Tab-separated table of C-alpha atoms in Angstrom:
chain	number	residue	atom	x	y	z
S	1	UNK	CA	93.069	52.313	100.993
S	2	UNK	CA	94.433	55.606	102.144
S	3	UNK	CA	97.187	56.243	104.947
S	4	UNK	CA	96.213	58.171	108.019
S	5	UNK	CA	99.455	60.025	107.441
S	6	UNK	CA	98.460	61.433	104.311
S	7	UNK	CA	95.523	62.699	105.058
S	8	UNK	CA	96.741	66.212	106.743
S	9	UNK	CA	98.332	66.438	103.740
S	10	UNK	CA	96.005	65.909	101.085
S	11	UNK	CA	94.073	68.316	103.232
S	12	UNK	CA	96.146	71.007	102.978
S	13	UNK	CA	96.436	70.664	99.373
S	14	UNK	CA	92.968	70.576	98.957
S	15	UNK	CA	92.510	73.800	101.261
S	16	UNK	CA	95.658	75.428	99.054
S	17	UNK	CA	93.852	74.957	95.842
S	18	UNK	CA	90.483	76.116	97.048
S	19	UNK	CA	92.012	78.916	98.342
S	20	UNK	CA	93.920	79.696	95.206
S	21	UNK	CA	91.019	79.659	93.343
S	22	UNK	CA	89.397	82.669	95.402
S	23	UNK	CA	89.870	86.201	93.518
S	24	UNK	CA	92.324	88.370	95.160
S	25	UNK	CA	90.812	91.378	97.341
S	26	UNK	CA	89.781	94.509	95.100
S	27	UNK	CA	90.643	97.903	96.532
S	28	UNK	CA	89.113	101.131	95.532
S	29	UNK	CA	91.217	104.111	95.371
S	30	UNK	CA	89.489	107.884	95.793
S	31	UNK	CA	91.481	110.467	95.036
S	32	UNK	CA	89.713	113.882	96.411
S	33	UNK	CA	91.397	116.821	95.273
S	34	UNK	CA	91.277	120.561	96.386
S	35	UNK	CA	92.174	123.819	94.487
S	36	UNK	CA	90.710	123.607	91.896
S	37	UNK	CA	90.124	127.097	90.265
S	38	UNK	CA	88.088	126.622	87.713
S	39	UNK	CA	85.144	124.427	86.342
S	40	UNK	CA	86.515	124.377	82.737
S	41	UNK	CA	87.493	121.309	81.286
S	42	UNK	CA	88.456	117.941	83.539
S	43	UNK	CA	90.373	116.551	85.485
S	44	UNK	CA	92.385	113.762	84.236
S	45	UNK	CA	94.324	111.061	86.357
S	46	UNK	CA	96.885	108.280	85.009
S	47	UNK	CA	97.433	105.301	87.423
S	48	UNK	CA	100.951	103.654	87.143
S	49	UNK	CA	102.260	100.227	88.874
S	50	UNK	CA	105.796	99.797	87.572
S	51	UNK	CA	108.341	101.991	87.813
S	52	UNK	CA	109.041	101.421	84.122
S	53	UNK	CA	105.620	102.378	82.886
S	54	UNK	CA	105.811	105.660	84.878
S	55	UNK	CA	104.426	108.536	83.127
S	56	UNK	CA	104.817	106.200	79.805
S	57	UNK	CA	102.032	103.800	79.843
S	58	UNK	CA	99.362	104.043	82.456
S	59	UNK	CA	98.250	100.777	84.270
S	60	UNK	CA	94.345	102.720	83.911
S	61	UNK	CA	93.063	106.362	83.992
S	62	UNK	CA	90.097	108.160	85.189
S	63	UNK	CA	88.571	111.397	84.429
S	64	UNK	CA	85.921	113.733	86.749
S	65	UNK	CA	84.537	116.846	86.181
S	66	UNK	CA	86.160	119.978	88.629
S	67	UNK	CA	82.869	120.696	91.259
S	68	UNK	CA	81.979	124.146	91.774
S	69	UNK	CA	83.412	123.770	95.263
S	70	UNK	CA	87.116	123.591	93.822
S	71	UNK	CA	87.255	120.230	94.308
S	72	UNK	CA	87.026	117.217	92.194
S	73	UNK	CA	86.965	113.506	92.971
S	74	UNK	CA	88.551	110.586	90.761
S	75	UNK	CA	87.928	106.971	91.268
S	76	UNK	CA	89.830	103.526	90.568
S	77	UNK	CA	87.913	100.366	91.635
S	78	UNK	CA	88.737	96.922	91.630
S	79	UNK	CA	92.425	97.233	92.013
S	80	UNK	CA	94.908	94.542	93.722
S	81	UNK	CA	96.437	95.953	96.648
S	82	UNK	CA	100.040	96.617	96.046
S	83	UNK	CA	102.180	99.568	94.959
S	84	UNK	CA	100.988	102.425	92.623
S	85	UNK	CA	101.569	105.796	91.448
S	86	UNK	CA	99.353	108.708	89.899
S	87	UNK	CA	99.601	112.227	88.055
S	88	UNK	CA	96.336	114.154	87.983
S	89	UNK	CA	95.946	117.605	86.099
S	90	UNK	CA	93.334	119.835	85.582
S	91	UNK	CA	92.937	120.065	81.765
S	92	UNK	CA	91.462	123.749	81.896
S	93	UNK	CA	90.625	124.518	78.166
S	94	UNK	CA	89.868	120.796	77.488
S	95	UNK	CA	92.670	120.307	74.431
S	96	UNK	CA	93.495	116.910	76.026
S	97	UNK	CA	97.346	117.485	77.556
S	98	UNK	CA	99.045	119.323	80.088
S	99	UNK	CA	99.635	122.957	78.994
S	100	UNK	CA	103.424	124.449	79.523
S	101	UNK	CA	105.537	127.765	79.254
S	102	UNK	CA	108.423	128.240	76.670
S	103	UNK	CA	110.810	126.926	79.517
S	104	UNK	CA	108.459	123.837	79.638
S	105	UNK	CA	106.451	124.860	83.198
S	106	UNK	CA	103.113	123.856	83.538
S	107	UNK	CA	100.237	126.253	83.085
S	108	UNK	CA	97.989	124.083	84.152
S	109	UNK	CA	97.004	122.932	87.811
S	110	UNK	CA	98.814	119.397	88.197
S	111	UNK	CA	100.094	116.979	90.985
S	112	UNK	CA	101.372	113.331	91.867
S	113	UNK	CA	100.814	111.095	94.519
S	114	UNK	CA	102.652	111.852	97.343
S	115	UNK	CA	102.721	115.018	96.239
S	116	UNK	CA	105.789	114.523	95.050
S	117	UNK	CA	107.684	116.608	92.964
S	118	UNK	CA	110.386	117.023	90.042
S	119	UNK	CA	113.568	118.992	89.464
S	120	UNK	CA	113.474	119.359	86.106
S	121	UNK	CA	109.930	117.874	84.679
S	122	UNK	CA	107.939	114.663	86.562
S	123	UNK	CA	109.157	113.425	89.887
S	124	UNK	CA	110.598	109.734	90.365
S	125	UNK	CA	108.449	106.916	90.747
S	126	UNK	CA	109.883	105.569	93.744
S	127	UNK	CA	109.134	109.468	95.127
S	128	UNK	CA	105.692	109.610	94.159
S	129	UNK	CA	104.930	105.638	95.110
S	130	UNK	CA	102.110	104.560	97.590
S	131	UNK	CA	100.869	101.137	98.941
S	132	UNK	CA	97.591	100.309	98.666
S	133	UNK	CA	96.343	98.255	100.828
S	134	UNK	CA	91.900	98.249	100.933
S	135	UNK	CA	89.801	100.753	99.753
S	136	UNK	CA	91.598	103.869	100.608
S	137	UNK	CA	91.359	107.392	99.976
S	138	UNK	CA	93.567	110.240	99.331
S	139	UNK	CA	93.751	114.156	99.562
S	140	UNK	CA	95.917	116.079	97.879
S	141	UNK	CA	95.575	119.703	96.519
S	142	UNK	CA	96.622	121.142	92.774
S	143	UNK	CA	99.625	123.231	92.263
């Protein structure tokens, strides 16, 4: 025989496990980019979550081919929402890494969200972080 007083509660437990059960919301990120100056090689994009990881070991990565237009668009699907970061570059001649000067300068069209930018080599996380929140999209242009 069950108490009327514990109904409401066994309620909400039941409504707390259903709803625990549910997947969590998946966000798409689009990332359009602009200035592209060349249709050589790809574009490549690293996705980072933790400030830790950054520019060490990419939460996922995505790579799209530079338009004629100058532009080029990269996609993440299915993400949580929360808080990310990215570096894109456009790998001109294809050889798989970001090309740099004797003083260690890119020669190669780069940037990271935010557009945020280093003193000496890659920016911060916390400078280049974003929150995601639903299928969002972002335009930045190459440097």
């Amino acid at each position: 025989m069950s108490s009327p007083h514990l109904r409401p509660v066994f309620s909400s437990l039941l409504a707390a496990c259903l709803l625990s059960a549910m997947p969590a919301a998946a966000a798409t990120l689009e990332i359009e980019l602009s200035g592209l100056n060349s249709t050589d090689g790809r574009v490549m994009a690293a996705l980072y979550q933790q400030a830790d990881q950054w520019m060490k070991k990419p939460l996922t990565g995505a790579i799209a081919q530079p338009l004629p237009d100058g532009r080029a668009v990269l996609r993440f699907e299915n993400l949580p929402d929360g808080d990310y970061a990215f570096s894109v570059m456009h790998d001109v001649n294809g050889n798989g890494k970001l090309d740099a000067n004797a003083l260690g300068i890119p020669t190669e069209p780069f940037v990271f969200s935010n557009g945020a930018m280093g003193q000496f080599g890659p920016p911060k996380f916390e400078a280049a972080r974003f929150s995601l929140k639903g299928d969002t999209v972002l335009r930045l242009s190459l440097r």
